[in-house]
Amino acid sequence: MLYLAPPQDVLEWDTQSIVGMQRWINRLGRLVDTACETPPIGSFDDAVCKRAQWSREASETYRQTNIAIQRVTEALNSSFAFNSAIAALIELSNYLVTVSDRSHPTYAYALLAHIRMLSPMAPSVGEELWETTVKNNYTSAFSNGSVPTDTVFKTEWPSLDESALKPRTTTIVVQINGKVRYKLEDMDVDLCESDLAKIAMSHPNSKKWLYNADSGEPKSIIKMIHVPNKLLNLIVK
């Protein structure tokens, strides 16, 4: 019932909604069981020191986790909006299902943070999931003692790393003479205008819009309008 609405709202008992939450809890249990079969390689603290070398997936896992930490913390601190907190946790678990490299310490960081945030709202489930990770030595990525192993309720609330909220990649919309023609996917954030223009010129769709059909020579770019991390408008003649 916590998922359906804020606690101050009046709701009728609905057994159908319980089924949906039960399926999510079961899916989360399977996620933990599967994760324990692939323990993290190395320490999370050591991995953080090499954050610049992380793969895009590892960085995104860390970002999605911190987004969830921010949303759940704000929901519980501001108005006890359990429904918003649970929605954030569902989104995080749905993302974790898609992660391919589950041996990276960021995955363990995400899963253990998820369990800790779930525990105040589902204490018995949280404690059971935590016990599963401890039995399988899944907390080894935090072997410096920062994560207690006897009960989830002795662990600290996950801390927010605001620097992780900014994505590493973005999608750039390419306009030619003010009209959307194609998009550049997975571009590193904060790429300069000139670098984006080079990438746009080499895109497969660029031949139709940025090159002369007869000669194959590139058209003259007389102006570029760049909205950082969002749009590149090339004015050509």
mmCIF file of C-alpha atoms in Angstrom:
data_model
loop_
_atom_site.group_PDB
_atom_site.id
_atom_site.type_symbol
_atom_site.label_atom_id
_atom_site.label_comp_id
_atom_site.label_asym_id
_atom_site.label_seq_id
_atom_site.Cartn_x
_atom_site.Cartn_y
_atom_site.Cartn_z
ATOM 1 C CA MET A 1 0.000 0.000 0.000
ATOM 2 C CA LEU A 2 2.934 2.361 0.566
ATOM 3 C CA TYR A 3 3.554 2.375 -3.178
ATOM 4 C CA LEU A 4 0.120 3.578 -4.230
ATOM 5 C CA ALA A 5 0.003 7.068 -2.753
ATOM 6 C CA PRO A 6 1.394 9.365 -0.048
ATOM 7 C CA PRO A 7 0.477 8.228 3.493
ATOM 8 C CA GLN A 8 -1.965 11.111 4.045
ATOM 9 C CA ASP A 9 -4.205 9.941 1.185
ATOM 10 C CA VAL A 10 -7.197 7.704 1.812
ATOM 11 C CA LEU A 11 -7.122 4.411 -0.116
ATOM 12 C CA GLU A 12 -9.284 1.338 -0.312
ATOM 13 C CA TRP A 13 -7.612 -2.022 0.199
ATOM 14 C CA ASP A 14 -6.653 -3.457 -3.175
ATOM 15 C CA THR A 15 -5.320 -6.995 -3.420
ATOM 16 C CA GLN A 16 -4.302 -6.546 -7.053
ATOM 17 C CA SER A 17 -1.677 -3.957 -6.181
ATOM 18 C CA ILE A 18 -0.162 -6.383 -3.675
ATOM 19 C CA VAL A 19 0.436 -8.847 -6.496
ATOM 20 C CA GLY A 20 2.488 -6.305 -8.407
ATOM 21 C CA MET A 21 4.648 -5.485 -5.404
ATOM 22 C CA GLN A 22 5.127 -9.176 -4.635
ATOM 23 C CA ARG A 23 6.395 -9.736 -8.156
ATOM 24 C CA TRP A 24 8.855 -6.880 -7.750
ATOM 25 C CA ILE A 25 10.129 -8.230 -4.418
ATOM 26 C CA ASN A 26 10.555 -11.686 -5.970
ATOM 27 C CA ARG A 27 12.404 -10.161 -8.921
ATOM 28 C CA LEU A 28 14.666 -8.284 -6.542
ATOM 29 C CA GLY A 29 15.398 -11.517 -4.681
ATOM 30 C CA ARG A 30 16.384 -13.215 -7.912
ATOM 31 C CA LEU A 31 18.573 -10.230 -8.746
ATOM 32 C CA VAL A 32 20.440 -10.622 -5.457
ATOM 33 C CA ASP A 33 20.805 -14.386 -5.894
ATOM 34 C CA THR A 34 22.209 -13.927 -9.386
ATOM 35 C CA ALA A 35 24.573 -11.189 -8.249
ATOM 36 C CA CYS A 36 25.995 -13.395 -5.506
ATOM 37 C CA GLU A 37 27.063 -15.859 -8.187
ATOM 38 C CA THR A 38 29.311 -13.157 -9.664
ATOM 39 C CA PRO A 39 31.082 -11.475 -6.732
ATOM 40 C CA PRO A 40 32.664 -8.062 -7.311
ATOM 41 C CA ILE A 41 36.250 -8.011 -8.495
ATOM 42 C CA GLY A 42 38.330 -5.724 -6.320
ATOM 43 C CA SER A 43 37.449 -3.108 -3.738
ATOM 44 C CA PHE A 44 34.910 -0.385 -4.389
ATOM 45 C CA ASP A 45 37.150 2.165 -2.656
ATOM 46 C CA ASP A 46 40.014 1.271 -4.992
ATOM 47 C CA ALA A 47 37.675 1.440 -7.973
ATOM 48 C CA VAL A 48 36.531 4.954 -7.041
ATOM 49 C CA CYS A 49 40.146 6.115 -7.160
ATOM 50 C CA LYS A 50 40.212 4.985 -10.789
ATOM 51 C CA ARG A 51 36.840 6.441 -11.706
ATOM 52 C CA ALA A 52 38.200 8.119 -14.825
ATOM 53 C CA GLN A 53 38.979 4.662 -16.208
ATOM 54 C CA TRP A 54 35.506 3.236 -15.680
ATOM 55 C CA SER A 55 33.524 1.954 -18.603
ATOM 56 C CA ARG A 56 30.436 3.873 -19.628
ATOM 57 C CA GLU A 57 28.267 1.170 -18.106
ATOM 58 C CA ALA A 58 30.053 1.324 -14.744
ATOM 59 C CA SER A 59 29.750 5.110 -14.716
ATOM 60 C CA GLU A 60 26.068 4.907 -15.580
ATOM 61 C CA THR A 61 25.478 2.339 -12.826
ATOM 62 C CA TYR A 62 27.107 4.688 -10.330
ATOM 63 C CA ARG A 63 25.055 7.607 -11.662
ATOM 64 C CA GLN A 64 21.748 5.736 -11.564
ATOM 65 C CA THR A 65 22.459 4.651 -7.997
ATOM 66 C CA ASN A 66 23.134 8.195 -6.851
ATOM 67 C CA ILE A 67 20.003 9.413 -8.618
ATOM 68 C CA ALA A 68 18.049 6.837 -6.601
ATOM 69 C CA ILE A 69 19.828 7.851 -3.384
ATOM 70 C CA GLN A 70 18.890 11.473 -3.994
ATOM 71 C CA ARG A 71 15.259 10.698 -4.812
ATOM 72 C CA VAL A 72 14.688 8.271 -1.929
ATOM 73 C CA THR A 73 16.416 10.498 0.610
ATOM 74 C CA GLU A 74 14.430 13.560 -0.433
ATOM 75 C CA ALA A 75 11.157 11.611 -0.480
ATOM 76 C CA LEU A 76 11.628 10.275 3.040
ATOM 77 C CA ASN A 77 13.064 13.451 4.546
ATOM 78 C CA SER A 78 10.603 15.927 3.083
ATOM 79 C CA SER A 79 7.161 14.355 3.332
ATOM 80 C CA PHE A 80 7.513 10.627 4.009
ATOM 81 C CA ALA A 81 6.465 10.042 0.409
ATOM 82 C CA PHE A 82 7.009 6.308 0.512
ATOM 83 C CA ASN A 83 5.388 5.885 -2.889
ATOM 84 C CA SER A 84 7.993 8.141 -4.512
ATOM 85 C CA ALA A 85 10.804 6.345 -2.686
ATOM 86 C CA ILE A 86 9.584 2.928 -3.787
ATOM 87 C CA ALA A 87 9.154 4.152 -7.369
ATOM 88 C CA ALA A 88 12.805 5.263 -7.380
ATOM 89 C CA LEU A 89 13.908 1.867 -6.096
ATOM 90 C CA ILE A 90 11.867 0.062 -8.740
ATOM 91 C CA GLU A 91 13.539 2.166 -11.437
ATOM 92 C CA LEU A 92 16.967 1.353 -10.008
ATOM 93 C CA SER A 93 16.273 -2.390 -9.877
ATOM 94 C CA ASN A 94 14.932 -2.279 -13.452
ATOM 95 C CA TYR A 95 18.176 -0.652 -14.530
ATOM 96 C CA LEU A 96 20.324 -3.190 -12.674
ATOM 97 C CA VAL A 97 18.654 -5.999 -14.606
ATOM 98 C CA THR A 98 20.103 -4.532 -17.806
ATOM 99 C CA VAL A 99 23.720 -4.282 -16.578
ATOM 100 C CA SER A 100 26.009 -6.743 -18.363
ATOM 101 C CA ASP A 101 29.208 -6.456 -16.271
ATOM 102 C CA ARG A 102 28.028 -7.430 -12.802
ATOM 103 C CA SER A 103 31.510 -8.113 -11.487
ATOM 104 C CA HIS A 104 32.415 -4.423 -11.416
ATOM 105 C CA PRO A 105 32.359 -3.002 -7.857
ATOM 106 C CA THR A 106 29.854 -0.328 -8.886
ATOM 107 C CA TYR A 107 27.236 -3.050 -9.345
ATOM 108 C CA ALA A 108 27.756 -4.308 -5.792
ATOM 109 C CA TYR A 109 27.664 -0.706 -4.595
ATOM 110 C CA ALA A 110 24.320 -0.217 -6.346
ATOM 111 C CA LEU A 111 22.739 -3.439 -5.119
ATOM 112 C CA LEU A 112 23.803 -3.004 -1.498
ATOM 113 C CA ALA A 113 22.649 0.624 -1.520
ATOM 114 C CA HIS A 114 19.317 -0.553 -2.916
ATOM 115 C CA ILE A 115 18.860 -3.044 -0.076
ATOM 116 C CA ARG A 116 19.727 -0.440 2.567
ATOM 117 C CA MET A 117 17.231 2.054 1.137
ATOM 118 C CA LEU A 118 14.516 -0.591 0.889
ATOM 119 C CA SER A 119 14.921 -1.785 4.481
ATOM 120 C CA PRO A 120 13.073 1.027 6.318
ATOM 121 C CA MET A 121 9.968 0.361 4.220
ATOM 122 C CA ALA A 122 10.269 -3.436 3.980
ATOM 123 C CA PRO A 123 12.388 -4.433 7.011
ATOM 124 C CA SER A 124 11.970 -8.199 6.836
ATOM 125 C CA VAL A 125 12.697 -8.291 3.094
ATOM 126 C CA GLY A 126 15.674 -5.988 3.480
ATOM 127 C CA GLU A 127 17.151 -8.061 6.286
ATOM 128 C CA GLU A 128 16.683 -11.285 4.316
ATOM 129 C CA LEU A 129 18.335 -9.849 1.207
ATOM 130 C CA TRP A 130 21.195 -8.447 3.289
ATOM 131 C CA GLU A 131 21.708 -11.829 4.964
ATOM 132 C CA THR A 132 21.942 -13.422 1.519
ATOM 133 C CA THR A 133 24.719 -11.041 0.487
ATOM 134 C CA VAL A 134 26.618 -11.629 3.723
ATOM 135 C CA LYS A 135 26.374 -15.427 3.486
ATOM 136 C CA ASN A 136 27.788 -15.280 -0.032
ATOM 137 C CA ASN A 137 30.549 -12.830 0.949
ATOM 138 C CA TYR A 138 29.093 -10.323 -1.478
ATOM 139 C CA THR A 139 30.068 -7.447 0.794
ATOM 140 C CA SER A 140 33.743 -8.214 0.150
ATOM 141 C CA ALA A 141 33.958 -5.144 -2.080
ATOM 142 C CA PHE A 142 33.690 -3.152 1.145
ATOM 143 C CA SER A 143 36.206 -5.181 3.129
ATOM 144 C CA ASN A 144 37.555 -2.102 4.910
ATOM 145 C CA GLY A 145 34.845 -2.574 7.501
ATOM 146 C CA SER A 146 32.660 0.308 6.364
ATOM 147 C CA VAL A 147 29.715 -2.060 5.883
ATOM 148 C CA PRO A 148 28.553 -4.050 8.951
ATOM 149 C CA THR A 149 27.695 -7.635 8.146
ATOM 150 C CA ASP A 150 25.486 -8.760 11.014
ATOM 151 C CA THR A 151 22.379 -6.711 10.165
ATOM 152 C CA VAL A 152 21.365 -4.170 7.564
ATOM 153 C CA PHE A 153 20.045 -1.881 10.278
ATOM 154 C CA LYS A 154 23.548 -1.179 11.571
ATOM 155 C CA THR A 155 24.660 0.118 8.189
ATOM 156 C CA GLU A 156 24.814 3.789 7.344
ATOM 157 C CA TRP A 157 22.392 5.365 4.922
ATOM 158 C CA PRO A 158 24.006 5.585 1.452
ATOM 159 C CA SER A 159 25.694 8.954 0.995
ATOM 160 C CA LEU A 160 24.997 11.045 -2.088
ATOM 161 C CA ASP A 161 27.817 11.824 -4.497
ATOM 162 C CA GLU A 162 26.480 14.875 -6.317
ATOM 163 C CA SER A 163 29.321 14.759 -8.824
ATOM 164 C CA ALA A 164 27.922 11.465 -10.110
ATOM 165 C CA LEU A 165 24.553 12.930 -11.078
ATOM 166 C CA LYS A 166 25.886 14.453 -14.262
ATOM 167 C CA PRO A 167 25.864 11.955 -17.155
ATOM 168 C CA ARG A 168 29.059 11.161 -19.062
ATOM 169 C CA THR A 169 27.317 10.928 -22.401
ATOM 170 C CA THR A 170 24.460 12.682 -24.121
ATOM 171 C CA THR A 171 22.518 12.769 -27.393
ATOM 172 C CA ILE A 172 23.102 15.729 -29.692
ATOM 173 C CA VAL A 173 20.383 16.777 -32.145
ATOM 174 C CA VAL A 174 21.864 17.859 -35.476
ATOM 175 C CA GLN A 175 19.978 20.466 -37.438
ATOM 176 C CA ILE A 176 20.807 21.529 -40.972
ATOM 177 C CA ASN A 177 19.591 25.030 -41.734
ATOM 178 C CA GLY A 178 17.273 24.863 -38.744
ATOM 179 C CA LYS A 179 15.668 21.479 -39.524
ATOM 180 C CA VAL A 180 16.340 18.311 -37.522
ATOM 181 C CA ARG A 181 18.110 15.789 -39.747
ATOM 182 C CA TYR A 182 19.727 13.245 -37.436
ATOM 183 C CA LYS A 183 21.104 12.653 -33.953
ATOM 184 C CA LEU A 184 24.531 11.879 -32.533
ATOM 185 C CA GLU A 185 24.160 9.220 -29.865
ATOM 186 C CA ASP A 186 26.449 8.581 -26.887
ATOM 187 C CA MET A 187 28.476 11.744 -27.263
ATOM 188 C CA ASP A 188 30.792 12.673 -24.414
ATOM 189 C CA VAL A 189 29.412 15.615 -22.499
ATOM 190 C CA ASP A 190 30.938 19.051 -22.961
ATOM 191 C CA LEU A 191 32.403 18.319 -26.400
ATOM 192 C CA CYS A 192 33.409 21.561 -28.068
ATOM 193 C CA GLU A 193 31.650 22.921 -31.125
ATOM 194 C CA SER A 194 34.447 22.120 -33.562
ATOM 195 C CA ASP A 195 34.727 18.484 -32.437
ATOM 196 C CA LEU A 196 30.980 18.012 -32.742
ATOM 197 C CA ALA A 197 31.033 19.506 -36.232
ATOM 198 C CA LYS A 198 33.691 16.983 -37.320
ATOM 199 C CA ILE A 199 31.640 14.115 -35.915
ATOM 200 C CA ALA A 200 28.497 15.453 -37.582
ATOM 201 C CA MET A 201 30.321 15.664 -40.927
ATOM 202 C CA SER A 202 31.430 12.027 -40.654
ATOM 203 C CA HIS A 203 28.006 10.670 -39.703
ATOM 204 C CA PRO A 204 26.449 8.333 -42.327
ATOM 205 C CA ASN A 205 23.438 10.639 -42.678
ATOM 206 C CA SER A 206 25.630 13.641 -43.348
ATOM 207 C CA LYS A 207 26.202 12.762 -47.016
ATOM 208 C CA LYS A 208 22.635 13.686 -47.893
ATOM 209 C CA TRP A 209 22.654 17.017 -46.129
ATOM 210 C CA LEU A 210 26.231 18.250 -45.846
ATOM 211 C CA TYR A 211 27.801 17.158 -49.144
ATOM 212 C CA ASN A 212 27.114 18.158 -52.742
ATOM 213 C CA ALA A 213 25.370 15.377 -54.603
ATOM 214 C CA ASP A 214 27.279 15.968 -57.859
ATOM 215 C CA SER A 215 30.836 16.552 -56.705
ATOM 216 C CA GLY A 216 30.732 14.842 -53.326
ATOM 217 C CA GLU A 217 32.495 17.855 -51.862
ATOM 218 C CA PRO A 218 31.364 19.154 -48.460
ATOM 219 C CA LYS A 219 29.087 22.162 -48.475
ATOM 220 C CA SER A 220 30.310 25.409 -46.953
ATOM 221 C CA ILE A 221 29.315 25.867 -43.320
ATOM 222 C CA ILE A 222 28.683 29.574 -42.901
ATOM 223 C CA LYS A 223 27.508 29.448 -39.296
ATOM 224 C CA MET A 224 27.217 27.015 -36.384
ATOM 225 C CA ILE A 225 24.759 27.337 -33.511
ATOM 226 C CA HIS A 226 25.736 25.168 -30.583
ATOM 227 C CA VAL A 227 23.629 24.503 -27.482
ATOM 228 C CA PRO A 228 26.033 22.560 -25.231
ATOM 229 C CA ASN A 229 25.104 18.905 -24.743
ATOM 230 C CA LYS A 230 21.834 19.358 -26.647
ATOM 231 C CA LEU A 231 21.972 20.691 -30.191
ATOM 232 C CA LEU A 232 24.194 21.586 -33.125
ATOM 233 C CA ASN A 233 22.654 23.633 -35.939
ATOM 234 C CA LEU A 234 24.764 23.871 -39.082
ATOM 235 C CA ILE A 235 23.909 26.646 -41.509
ATOM 236 C CA VAL A 236 25.198 25.615 -44.936
ATOM 237 C CA LYS A 237 24.977 26.877 -48.501
#
